[in-house]
PDB file of C-alpha atoms in Angstrom:
ATOM      1  CA  MET A   1      67.344  70.386  67.221  1.00 44.00           C
ATOM      2  CA  PHE A   2      65.676  67.177  66.052  1.00 49.00           C
ATOM      3  CA  ALA A   3      67.031  65.197  63.125  1.00 52.00           C
ATOM      4  CA  ARG A   4      64.805  64.933  60.084  1.00 52.00           C
ATOM      5  CA  PRO A   5      63.121  61.556  59.737  1.00 59.00           C
ATOM      6  CA  ASN A   6      64.585  59.169  57.209  1.00 69.00           C
ATOM      7  CA  PRO A   7      62.020  58.776  54.370  1.00 71.00           C
ATOM      8  CA  GLU A   8      63.080  55.223  53.581  1.00 76.00           C
ATOM      9  CA  ARG A   9      62.856  54.187  57.218  1.00 74.00           C
ATOM     10  CA  LEU A  10      59.379  55.729  57.540  1.00 71.00           C
ATOM     11  CA  LYS A  11      58.315  53.938  54.387  1.00 75.00           C
ATOM     12  CA  LEU A  12      59.596  50.613  55.718  1.00 77.00           C
ATOM     13  CA  LEU A  13      57.935  51.117  59.115  1.00 75.00           C
ATOM     14  CA  ASN A  14      54.666  52.030  57.457  1.00 74.00           C
ATOM     15  CA  HIS A  15      54.814  48.995  55.159  1.00 74.00           C
ATOM     16  CA  ASN A  16      55.552  46.613  58.034  1.00 79.00           C
ATOM     17  CA  GLU A  17      52.706  48.068  60.075  1.00 76.00           C
ATOM     18  CA  GLU A  18      50.301  47.735  57.152  1.00 76.00           C
ATOM     19  CA  GLN A  19      51.266  44.106  56.621  1.00 79.00           C
ATOM     20  CA  ARG A  20      50.858  43.312  60.316  1.00 82.00           C
ATOM     21  CA  ASN A  21      47.424  44.925  60.378  1.00 77.00           C
ATOM     22  CA  LEU A  22      46.320  42.834  57.404  1.00 79.00           C
ATOM     23  CA  LYS A  23      47.086  39.501  59.042  1.00 84.00           C
ATOM     24  CA  PRO A  24      44.287  37.345  60.502  1.00 86.00           C
ATOM     25  CA  GLY A  25      43.693  38.259  64.128  1.00 82.00           C
ATOM     26  CA  HIS A  26      45.110  41.767  63.826  1.00 85.00           C
ATOM     27  CA  CYS A  27      42.694  42.810  61.084  1.00 88.00           C
ATOM     28  CA  ASN A  28      39.570  42.179  63.197  1.00 89.00           C
ATOM     29  CA  LYS A  29      40.046  45.312  65.291  1.00 89.00           C
ATOM     30  CA  PHE A  30      39.727  47.533  62.207  1.00 89.00           C
ATOM     31  CA  LEU A  31      36.354  46.133  61.159  1.00 92.00           C
ATOM     32  CA  HIS A  32      33.249  47.928  62.445  1.00 94.00           C
ATOM     33  CA  VAL A  33      29.917  46.107  62.523  1.00 95.00           C
ATOM     34  CA  VAL A  34      26.915  48.450  62.301  1.00 96.00           C
ATOM     35  CA  ILE A  35      23.848  46.738  63.788  1.00 95.00           C
ATOM     36  CA  ASP A  36      20.231  47.804  63.559  1.00 95.00           C
ATOM     37  CA  PRO A  37      18.678  47.579  67.073  1.00 94.00           C
ATOM     38  CA  ASP A  38      15.877  45.323  65.783  1.00 93.00           C
ATOM     39  CA  PHE A  39      18.480  42.705  64.904  1.00 94.00           C
ATOM     40  CA  LEU A  40      19.356  42.278  68.589  1.00 93.00           C
ATOM     41  CA  LYS A  41      15.821  41.616  69.802  1.00 89.00           C
ATOM     42  CA  GLU A  42      14.931  38.353  71.477  1.00 85.00           C
ATOM     43  CA  PRO A  43      14.976  35.522  70.733  1.00 87.00           C
ATOM     44  CA  HIS A  44      17.509  35.744  67.905  1.00 86.00           C
ATOM     45  CA  GLY A  45      19.974  38.496  68.826  1.00 86.00           C
ATOM     46  CA  SER A  46      21.079  37.818  72.378  1.00 88.00           C
ATOM     47  CA  GLN A  47      24.428  36.221  71.465  1.00 92.00           C
ATOM     48  CA  VAL A  48      25.562  38.569  68.679  1.00 94.00           C
ATOM     49  CA  LEU A  49      27.383  41.204  70.748  1.00 94.00           C
ATOM     50  CA  PRO A  50      29.308  38.702  72.928  1.00 94.00           C
ATOM     51  CA  LYS A  51      30.455  36.887  69.787  1.00 94.00           C
ATOM     52  CA  LEU A  52      31.697  40.083  68.166  1.00 94.00           C
ATOM     53  CA  THR A  53      33.454  41.095  71.378  1.00 93.00           C
ATOM     54  CA  GLU A  54      35.153  37.697  71.496  1.00 93.00           C
ATOM     55  CA  LEU A  55      36.214  38.117  67.879  1.00 92.00           C
ATOM     56  CA  GLY A  56      37.702  41.545  68.568  1.00 91.00           C
ATOM     57  CA  CYS A  57      35.533  43.527  66.160  1.00 92.00           C
ATOM     58  CA  LYS A  58      34.066  46.903  67.071  1.00 92.00           C
ATOM     59  CA  TYR A  59      30.310  47.327  66.784  1.00 93.00           C
ATOM     60  CA  GLU A  60      27.856  50.200  66.671  1.00 93.00           C
ATOM     61  CA  LEU A  61      24.093  50.286  67.238  1.00 95.00           C
ATOM     62  CA  MET A  62      22.510  52.446  64.568  1.00 94.00           C
ATOM     63  CA  THR A  63      19.147  52.473  62.832  1.00 94.00           C
ATOM     64  CA  GLN A  64      19.620  51.141  59.312  1.00 94.00           C
ATOM     65  CA  PRO A  65      17.629  52.036  56.177  1.00 92.00           C
ATOM     66  CA  CYS A  66      16.273  48.494  56.324  1.00 93.00           C
ATOM     67  CA  SER A  67      15.353  47.175  59.787  1.00 93.00           C
ATOM     68  CA  SER A  68      16.989  44.058  61.257  1.00 94.00           C
ATOM     69  CA  THR A  69      20.069  44.616  59.105  1.00 96.00           C
ATOM     70  CA  ILE A  70      23.815  44.562  59.714  1.00 96.00           C
ATOM     71  CA  THR A  71      26.357  46.399  57.572  1.00 96.00           C
ATOM     72  CA  PHE A  72      30.140  46.643  57.787  1.00 96.00           C
ATOM     73  CA  TYR A  73      32.864  49.214  57.283  1.00 94.00           C
ATOM     74  CA  ARG A  74      36.609  49.174  57.762  1.00 92.00           C
ATOM     75  CA  CYS A  75      38.815  51.834  59.343  1.00 89.00           C
ATOM     76  CA  ILE A  76      42.065  52.126  57.424  1.00 83.00           C
ATOM     77  CA  PRO A  77      44.795  53.440  59.782  1.00 77.00           C
ATOM     78  CA  ALA A  78      46.581  56.680  58.963  1.00 71.00           C
ATOM     79  CA  LYS A  79      49.917  56.398  57.199  1.00 65.00           C
ATOM     80  CA  LEU A  80      53.201  57.877  58.393  1.00 59.00           C
ATOM     81  CA  THR A  81      54.807  60.372  56.025  1.00 55.00           C
ATOM     82  CA  THR A  82      57.894  62.524  56.047  1.00 52.00           C
ATOM     83  CA  THR A  83      55.834  65.677  56.591  1.00 56.00           C
ATOM     84  CA  THR A  84      53.166  64.524  59.030  1.00 54.00           C
ATOM     85  CA  VAL A  85      53.055  61.869  61.710  1.00 52.00           C
ATOM     86  CA  ALA A  86      49.315  61.613  62.253  1.00 50.00           C
ATOM     87  CA  LEU A  87      46.381  61.676  59.897  1.00 57.00           C
ATOM     88  CA  SER A  88      42.760  60.743  60.509  1.00 63.00           C
ATOM     89  CA  ASP A  89      41.730  57.171  59.749  1.00 73.00           C
ATOM     90  CA  THR A  90      39.905  56.504  56.493  1.00 84.00           C
ATOM     91  CA  ARG A  91      36.513  54.793  56.461  1.00 87.00           C
ATOM     92  CA  ALA A  92      35.826  52.247  53.723  1.00 89.00           C
ATOM     93  CA  ASP A  93      32.376  50.663  53.452  1.00 93.00           C
ATOM     94  CA  GLU A  94      32.354  46.921  52.855  1.00 93.00           C
ATOM     95  CA  PRO A  95      29.963  45.645  50.144  1.00 94.00           C
ATOM     96  CA  PHE A  96      28.175  43.152  52.382  1.00 95.00           C
ATOM     97  CA  ALA A  97      25.023  43.180  54.501  1.00 96.00           C
ATOM     98  CA  ILE A  98      22.948  40.754  56.573  1.00 96.00           C
ATOM     99  CA  HIS A  99      19.173  40.925  56.840  1.00 96.00           C
ATOM    100  CA  LEU A 100      17.153  38.846  59.272  1.00 96.00           C
ATOM    101  CA  LEU A 101      13.579  37.673  58.668  1.00 95.00           C
ATOM    102  CA  ASP A 102      11.572  35.878  61.330  1.00 94.00           C
ATOM    103  CA  GLY A 103       9.731  32.721  60.347  1.00 93.00           C
ATOM    104  CA  ALA A 104       6.268  34.301  60.361  1.00 94.00           C
ATOM    105  CA  THR A 105       7.245  37.152  58.038  1.00 95.00           C
ATOM    106  CA  PHE A 106       9.073  34.783  55.723  1.00 95.00           C
ATOM    107  CA  VAL A 107       6.052  32.479  55.453  1.00 95.00           C
ATOM    108  CA  THR A 108       3.814  35.463  54.653  1.00 95.00           C
ATOM    109  CA  TYR A 109       6.156  36.553  51.868  1.00 95.00           C
ATOM    110  CA  VAL A 110       6.299  33.047  50.405  1.00 95.00           C
ATOM    111  CA  ARG A 111       2.556  32.416  50.525  1.00 94.00           C
ATOM    112  CA  ASN A 112       1.827  35.767  48.870  1.00 94.00           C
ATOM    113  CA  HIS A 113       4.664  35.326  46.331  1.00 93.00           C
ATOM    114  CA  GLN A 114       6.270  38.521  47.607  1.00 95.00           C
ATOM    115  CA  LEU A 115       9.711  37.315  48.711  1.00 95.00           C
ATOM    116  CA  LEU A 116      11.481  38.375  45.512  1.00 95.00           C
ATOM    117  CA  ALA A 117       9.857  41.823  45.610  1.00 95.00           C
ATOM    118  CA  ALA A 118      10.762  42.204  49.291  1.00 95.00           C
ATOM    119  CA  VAL A 119      14.385  41.292  48.628  1.00 95.00           C
ATOM    120  CA  ARG A 120      14.571  43.775  45.769  1.00 95.00           C
ATOM    121  CA  SER A 121      13.241  46.481  48.060  1.00 95.00           C
ATOM    122  CA  MET A 122      15.917  45.631  50.623  1.00 95.00           C
ATOM    123  CA  LYS A 123      18.659  45.849  47.992  1.00 94.00           C
ATOM    124  CA  GLU A 124      17.398  49.247  46.859  1.00 94.00           C
ATOM    125  CA  LEU A 125      17.785  50.476  50.440  1.00 94.00           C
ATOM    126  CA  LEU A 126      21.288  48.953  50.620  1.00 93.00           C
ATOM    127  CA  PRO A 127      22.866  49.841  47.258  1.00 92.00           C
ATOM    128  CA  GLY A 128      26.192  48.298  46.380  1.00 91.00           C
ATOM    129  CA  ARG A 129      25.992  45.584  49.036  1.00 93.00           C
ATOM    130  CA  ARG A 130      25.698  41.841  48.637  1.00 94.00           C
ATOM    131  CA  LEU A 131      22.896  40.640  50.878  1.00 94.00           C
ATOM    132  CA  SER A 132      22.862  37.535  53.059  1.00 95.00           C
ATOM    133  CA  LEU A 133      19.356  36.561  54.137  1.00 95.00           C
ATOM    134  CA  LEU A 134      18.907  34.912  57.544  1.00 95.00           C
ATOM    135  CA  VAL A 135      15.548  33.199  58.097  1.00 95.00           C
ATOM    136  CA  PHE A 136      15.127  32.644  61.826  1.00 95.00           C
ATOM    137  CA  GLY A 137      12.779  30.134  63.405  1.00 93.00           C
ATOM    138  CA  LEU A 138      11.131  28.819  60.226  1.00 93.00           C
ATOM    139  CA  ILE A 139      11.092  25.194  61.361  1.00 92.00           C
ATOM    140  CA  GLY A 140       9.680  26.102  64.772  1.00 92.00           C
ATOM    141  CA  TYR A 141       7.005  28.305  63.219  1.00 92.00           C
ATOM    142  CA  CYS A 142       5.968  25.587  60.767  1.00 92.00           C
ATOM    143  CA  ARG A 143       5.672  23.063  63.610  1.00 91.00           C
ATOM    144  CA  GLU A 144       3.326  25.382  65.478  1.00 91.00           C
ATOM    145  CA  HIS A 145       1.344  26.226  62.341  1.00 91.00           C
ATOM    146  CA  ARG A 146       0.955  22.978  60.440  1.00 89.00           C
ATOM    147  CA  GLY A 147       0.411  23.378  56.728  1.00 87.00           C
ATOM    148  CA  CYS A 148       1.239  27.107  56.707  1.00 89.00           C
ATOM    149  CA  VAL A 149       3.627  26.661  53.788  1.00 88.00           C
ATOM    150  CA  GLY A 150       4.970  23.777  51.738  1.00 89.00           C
ATOM    151  CA  ARG A 151       8.582  22.702  51.504  1.00 91.00           C
ATOM    152  CA  ARG A 152       8.598  22.842  47.709  1.00 93.00           C
ATOM    153  CA  GLU A 153       7.074  26.311  47.788  1.00 94.00           C
ATOM    154  CA  THR A 154       9.723  27.484  50.241  1.00 94.00           C
ATOM    155  CA  GLU A 155      12.618  26.039  48.253  1.00 94.00           C
ATOM    156  CA  GLN A 156      11.269  27.520  45.036  1.00 95.00           C
ATOM    157  CA  ALA A 157      11.027  31.003  46.589  1.00 94.00           C
ATOM    158  CA  LEU A 158      14.569  30.813  47.999  1.00 94.00           C
ATOM    159  CA  THR A 159      15.961  29.529  44.706  1.00 94.00           C
ATOM    160  CA  GLU A 160      14.219  32.356  42.875  1.00 94.00           C
ATOM    161  CA  VAL A 161      15.852  35.092  44.959  1.00 94.00           C
ATOM    162  CA  GLN A 162      19.207  33.334  44.749  1.00 93.00           C
ATOM    163  CA  LEU A 163      19.089  33.194  40.952  1.00 93.00           C
ATOM    164  CA  HIS A 164      17.546  36.606  40.255  1.00 94.00           C
ATOM    165  CA  GLU A 165      19.208  38.700  42.980  1.00 92.00           C
ATOM    166  CA  ASP A 166      22.362  36.715  43.891  1.00 91.00           C
ATOM    167  CA  ILE A 167      21.190  36.364  47.496  1.00 91.00           C
ATOM    168  CA  SER A 168      22.606  33.722  49.810  1.00 93.00           C
ATOM    169  CA  HIS A 169      20.417  32.441  52.633  1.00 94.00           C
ATOM    170  CA  GLN A 170      20.655  30.568  55.910  1.00 94.00           C
ATOM    171  CA  LEU A 171      17.848  28.838  57.814  1.00 94.00           C
ATOM    172  CA  LEU A 172      18.687  29.216  61.523  1.00 95.00           C
ATOM    173  CA  GLU A 173      16.851  28.130  64.646  1.00 93.00           C
ATOM    174  CA  SER A 174      18.843  29.458  67.597  1.00 93.00           C
ATOM    175  CA  SER A 175      20.475  32.686  68.744  1.00 93.00           C
ATOM    176  CA  GLU A 176      23.808  30.862  68.892  1.00 94.00           C
ATOM    177  CA  GLN A 177      23.551  30.000  65.182  1.00 94.00           C
ATOM    178  CA  VAL A 178      22.726  33.618  64.322  1.00 95.00           C
ATOM    179  CA  ALA A 179      25.684  34.918  66.337  1.00 95.00           C
ATOM    180  CA  SER A 180      28.048  32.346  64.819  1.00 95.00           C
ATOM    181  CA  PHE A 181      27.029  33.304  61.292  1.00 95.00           C
ATOM    182  CA  VAL A 182      27.518  37.023  61.977  1.00 96.00           C
ATOM    183  CA  ALA A 183      30.926  36.360  63.543  1.00 95.00           C
ATOM    184  CA  GLN A 184      32.033  34.089  60.669  1.00 95.00           C
ATOM    185  CA  LEU A 185      31.042  36.645  58.057  1.00 95.00           C
ATOM    186  CA  ALA A 186      32.704  39.449  60.029  1.00 95.00           C
ATOM    187  CA  ARG A 187      35.928  37.444  60.246  1.00 94.00           C
ATOM    188  CA  SER A 188      35.836  36.692  56.513  1.00 94.00           C
ATOM    189  CA  ILE A 189      35.286  40.358  55.664  1.00 94.00           C
ATOM    190  CA  ALA A 190      38.081  41.436  58.005  1.00 92.00           C
ATOM    191  CA  GLU A 191      40.504  38.988  56.366  1.00 91.00           C
ATOM    192  CA  ARG A 192      39.428  39.808  52.805  1.00 91.00           C
ATOM    193  CA  PRO A 193      42.294  42.257  52.028  1.00 88.00           C
ATOM    194  CA  TYR A 194      44.864  39.748  53.325  1.00 88.00           C
ATOM    195  CA  LYS A 195      43.396  36.899  51.266  1.00 86.00           C
ATOM    196  CA  GLN A 196      43.242  39.114  48.190  1.00 85.00           C
ATOM    197  CA  GLN A 197      46.867  40.051  48.706  1.00 82.00           C
ATOM    198  CA  GLN A 198      47.823  36.383  48.949  1.00 77.00           C
ATOM    199  CA  MET A 199      45.862  35.583  45.806  1.00 77.00           C
ATOM    200  CA  ASP A 200      47.559  38.399  43.919  1.00 75.00           C
ATOM    201  CA  LYS A 201      50.919  37.247  45.214  1.00 71.00           C
ATOM    202  CA  TYR A 202      50.538  33.682  44.004  1.00 62.00           C
ATOM    203  CA  THR A 203      48.663  34.382  40.771  1.00 63.00           C
ATOM    204  CA  SER A 204      50.437  35.530  37.659  1.00 57.00           C
ATOM    205  CA  CYS A 205      49.476  35.577  33.986  1.00 52.00           C
ATOM    206  CA  GLU A 206      53.076  35.056  32.919  1.00 52.00           C
ATOM    207  CA  GLN A 207      54.021  31.999  34.936  1.00 49.00           C
ATOM    208  CA  VAL A 208      52.638  29.128  36.952  1.00 48.00           C
ATOM    209  CA  TYR A 209      53.202  29.857  40.621  1.00 48.00           C
ATOM    210  CA  LEU A 210      51.599  27.747  43.314  1.00 53.00           C
ATOM    211  CA  GLY A 211      52.027  28.158  47.046  1.00 54.00           C
ATOM    212  CA  ASN A 212      50.848  29.737  50.266  1.00 54.00           C
ATOM    213  CA  GLU A 213      52.177  30.741  53.665  1.00 55.00           C
ATOM    214  CA  LYS A 214      51.093  27.616  55.529  1.00 57.00           C
ATOM    215  CA  LYS A 215      53.624  25.371  57.184  1.00 54.00           C
ATOM    216  CA  GLY A 216      54.690  22.476  55.003  1.00 60.00           C
ATOM    217  CA  CYS A 217      53.630  24.078  51.733  1.00 68.00           C
ATOM    218  CA  VAL A 218      55.944  23.475  48.780  1.00 66.00           C
ATOM    219  CA  ARG A 219      56.169  26.506  46.519  1.00 68.00           C
ATOM    220  CA  VAL A 220      56.285  25.891  42.779  1.00 66.00           C
ATOM    221  CA  GLU A 221      57.490  28.663  40.494  1.00 65.00           C
ATOM    222  CA  GLY A 222      57.860  27.530  36.898  1.00 64.00           C
ATOM    223  CA  THR A 223      59.806  24.271  37.254  1.00 67.00           C
ATOM    224  CA  ALA A 224      61.501  25.237  40.515  1.00 71.00           C
ATOM    225  CA  GLY A 225      60.041  23.279  43.407  1.00 72.00           C
ATOM    226  CA  LEU A 226      58.577  20.411  41.365  1.00 80.00           C
ATOM    227  CA  GLN A 227      61.129  17.966  42.773  1.00 81.00           C
ATOM    228  CA  GLN A 228      60.240  18.897  46.364  1.00 84.00           C
ATOM    229  CA  LEU A 229      56.538  18.700  45.518  1.00 84.00           C
ATOM    230  CA  TYR A 230      56.993  15.222  44.031  1.00 84.00           C
ATOM    231  CA  GLN A 231      58.810  14.089  47.165  1.00 87.00           C
ATOM    232  CA  ALA A 232      56.209  15.633  49.477  1.00 85.00           C
ATOM    233  CA  GLN A 233      53.421  13.905  47.545  1.00 86.00           C
ATOM    234  CA  LEU A 234      55.081  10.507  47.868  1.00 89.00           C
ATOM    235  CA  ILE A 235      55.603  10.973  51.611  1.00 88.00           C
ATOM    236  CA  LYS A 236      51.861  11.641  52.045  1.00 86.00           C
ATOM    237  CA  ILE A 237      51.169   8.036  51.015  1.00 87.00           C
ATOM    238  CA  PRO A 238      50.751   5.809  54.107  1.00 86.00           C
ATOM    239  CA  SER A 239      53.877   3.727  54.882  1.00 87.00           C
ATOM    240  CA  VAL A 240      56.061   5.794  52.520  1.00 89.00           C
ATOM    241  CA  THR A 241      58.926   7.317  54.488  1.00 89.00           C
ATOM    242  CA  LEU A 242      61.487   9.871  53.349  1.00 89.00           C
ATOM    243  CA  GLU A 243      63.957   7.048  52.564  1.00 90.00           C
ATOM    244  CA  ILE A 244      61.376   5.231  50.431  1.00 90.00           C
ATOM    245  CA  ALA A 245      60.487   8.416  48.564  1.00 91.00           C
ATOM    246  CA  GLU A 246      64.164   9.100  47.868  1.00 90.00           C
ATOM    247  CA  ALA A 247      64.616   5.522  46.637  1.00 91.00           C
ATOM    248  CA  ILE A 248      61.726   5.883  44.171  1.00 91.00           C
ATOM    249  CA  MET A 249      63.023   9.256  42.996  1.00 91.00           C
ATOM    250  CA  SER A 250      66.495   7.838  42.396  1.00 90.00           C
ATOM    251  CA  VAL A 251      64.975   5.564  39.732  1.00 91.00           C
ATOM    252  CA  TYR A 252      62.095   7.775  38.579  1.00 91.00           C
ATOM    253  CA  PRO A 253      63.219  11.369  39.203  1.00 90.00           C
ATOM    254  CA  THR A 254      59.972  12.977  38.072  1.00 88.00           C
ATOM    255  CA  MET A 255      56.300  12.246  38.422  1.00 86.00           C
ATOM    256  CA  ARG A 256      56.007  12.016  34.657  1.00 90.00           C
ATOM    257  CA  SER A 257      58.703   9.341  34.436  1.00 91.00           C
ATOM    258  CA  LEU A 258      56.942   7.312  37.136  1.00 91.00           C
ATOM    259  CA  MET A 259      53.570   7.559  35.397  1.00 90.00           C
ATOM    260  CA  GLU A 260      55.086   6.599  32.037  1.00 91.00           C
ATOM    261  CA  ALA A 261      56.792   3.599  33.656  1.00 91.00           C
ATOM    262  CA  PHE A 262      53.494   2.430  35.139  1.00 89.00           C
ATOM    263  CA  ARG A 263      51.783   2.745  31.751  1.00 89.00           C
ATOM    264  CA  ALA A 264      54.606   0.924  29.948  1.00 89.00           C
ATOM    265  CA  ALA A 265      54.601  -1.921  32.497  1.00 86.00           C
ATOM    266  CA  GLY A 266      50.933  -2.612  31.907  1.00 85.00           C
ATOM    267  CA  ILE A 267      48.355  -4.193  34.183  1.00 83.00           C
ATOM    268  CA  ALA A 268      50.391  -7.341  34.855  1.00 83.00           C
ATOM    269  CA  ASP A 269      53.788  -5.856  35.768  1.00 85.00           C
ATOM    270  CA  GLY A 270      52.730  -2.377  36.919  1.00 86.00           C
ATOM    271  CA  PRO A 271      51.751  -3.296  40.496  1.00 88.00           C
ATOM    272  CA  VAL A 272      55.202  -4.822  41.203  1.00 89.00           C
ATOM    273  CA  LEU A 273      57.244  -2.263  39.252  1.00 90.00           C
ATOM    274  CA  LEU A 274      58.677  -0.663  42.422  1.00 89.00           C
ATOM    275  CA  ALA A 275      58.999  -3.862  44.473  1.00 88.00           C
ATOM    276  CA  ASN A 276      62.738  -4.439  43.928  1.00 88.00           C
ATOM    277  CA  ILE A 277      63.917  -0.865  44.396  1.00 89.00           C
ATOM    278  CA  THR A 278      66.517  -0.832  47.172  1.00 88.00           C
ATOM    279  CA  ILE A 279      66.066   1.605  50.048  1.00 86.00           C
ATOM    280  CA  ARG A 280      69.092   3.473  51.375  1.00 78.00           C
ATOM    281  CA  ARG A 281      68.970   3.765  55.143  1.00 71.00           C
ATOM    282  CA  ALA A 282      69.497   7.381  56.230  1.00 61.00           C
ATOM    283  CA  GLY A 283      71.412   8.143  53.058  1.00 52.00           C
ATOM    284  CA  GLY A 284      73.986   5.426  53.712  1.00 54.00           C
ATOM    285  CA  PRO A 285      75.554   3.091  51.140  1.00 57.00           C
ATOM    286  CA  ILE A 286      73.601   0.219  49.615  1.00 54.00           C
ATOM    287  CA  THR A 287      74.474  -3.048  51.349  1.00 55.00           C
ATOM    288  CA  THR A 288      73.047  -6.553  51.348  1.00 55.00           C
ATOM    289  CA  ALA A 289      71.224  -5.766  54.590  1.00 59.00           C
ATOM    290  CA  ASN A 290      69.207  -2.954  53.068  1.00 68.00           C
ATOM    291  CA  ARG A 291      65.551  -3.650  52.502  1.00 83.00           C
ATOM    292  CA  ARG A 292      63.450  -3.193  49.384  1.00 87.00           C
ATOM    293  CA  ILE A 293      60.110  -1.504  48.818  1.00 90.00           C
ATOM    294  CA  GLY A 294      58.340  -4.850  48.427  1.00 89.00           C
ATOM    295  CA  PRO A 295      55.316  -5.940  46.381  1.00 89.00           C
ATOM    296  CA  GLU A 296      52.597  -4.783  48.802  1.00 91.00           C
ATOM    297  CA  LEU A 297      53.688  -1.141  49.031  1.00 91.00           C
ATOM    298  CA  SER A 298      54.455  -1.150  45.304  1.00 90.00           C
ATOM    299  CA  ARG A 299      50.880  -2.304  44.637  1.00 90.00           C
ATOM    300  CA  LYS A 300      49.465   0.506  46.800  1.00 90.00           C
ATOM    301  CA  ILE A 301      51.512   3.182  45.046  1.00 89.00           C
ATOM    302  CA  HIS A 302      50.532   1.769  41.646  1.00 88.00           C
ATOM    303  CA  SER A 303      46.861   1.746  42.639  1.00 87.00           C
ATOM    304  CA  LEU A 304      47.063   5.379  43.700  1.00 86.00           C
ATOM    305  CA  TYR A 305      48.641   6.635  40.484  1.00 84.00           C
ATOM    306  CA  ALA A 306      47.350   4.201  37.855  1.00 81.00           C
ATOM    307  CA  ALA A 307      43.878   3.128  38.985  1.00 77.00           C
ATOM    308  CA  THR A 308      40.979   4.124  36.716  1.00 77.00           C
ATOM    309  CA  ASN A 309      38.208   3.095  39.110  1.00 76.00           C
ATOM    310  CA  PRO A 310      37.403   6.102  41.396  1.00 73.00           C
ATOM    311  CA  LYS A 311      35.940   3.772  44.032  1.00 72.00           C
ATOM    312  CA  GLN A 312      38.958   1.511  44.260  1.00 70.00           C
ATOM    313  CA  GLU A 313      40.477   1.322  47.733  1.00 72.00           C
ATOM    314  CA  VAL A 314      44.222   1.780  48.061  1.00 62.00           C
TER     315      VAL A 314
END
């Protein structure tokens, strides 16, 4: 007779698995890229499938409502429960799409003032999706057909669709560029739940909370962590070591106190304010052999925190 599964243990296992699947790299395998066959035609589509395979995303060839279009959906893995151990995966459509226009078609739309109407027709066929417009081979087409369309006319048409329909666009000239854009967007979509989770984690209406999961990040929650952040900021200044940062903080324990001291010292005394601060070597006692910060480094630190000229070199 088998023992009944522990609900808390199943819940913990399920949570850990969900978090692992959200992380960059793992999340790619749950994203499905649905590609219209026309998108893969030469000369623009030859590198798309290898790029997606390298990324680890699954792809499907399927005729789309709008030709030369790519859409995305995510498979959400089944959850473990105390009553069942396997459920079918859930499909969730992603609100993004890519449409590719060749240079000749794009020029025709622009010259006939039909680009905005064409984009609106595409969006009607792809409801609920934010469209990215790829224009392939425009420069090459314009070189072969001199005077076919003006630069100002092109920019005006692209600006019009961007403002009226919230459409982003890319002007691409090689199959490698097309494949790279598709792969970059696919990666961003795959990582979207993880990034949203991180944003929710570090954003709160009730308190100031700054931080992320990257190595070397100093988390700030309320006032906790401000001291470490102050120290880390000082160490980022060239020639400022941990011992020098600690020496400055022993006299000016907060960033505010340092800034107020610079303002009180004025233009004449501010640059040398830190010059005579003694540096403890590896946390040891202050002796006559210990060195000081010196006027040159003091001037650099003062320039960084007190300069009003944005072009001034430190």
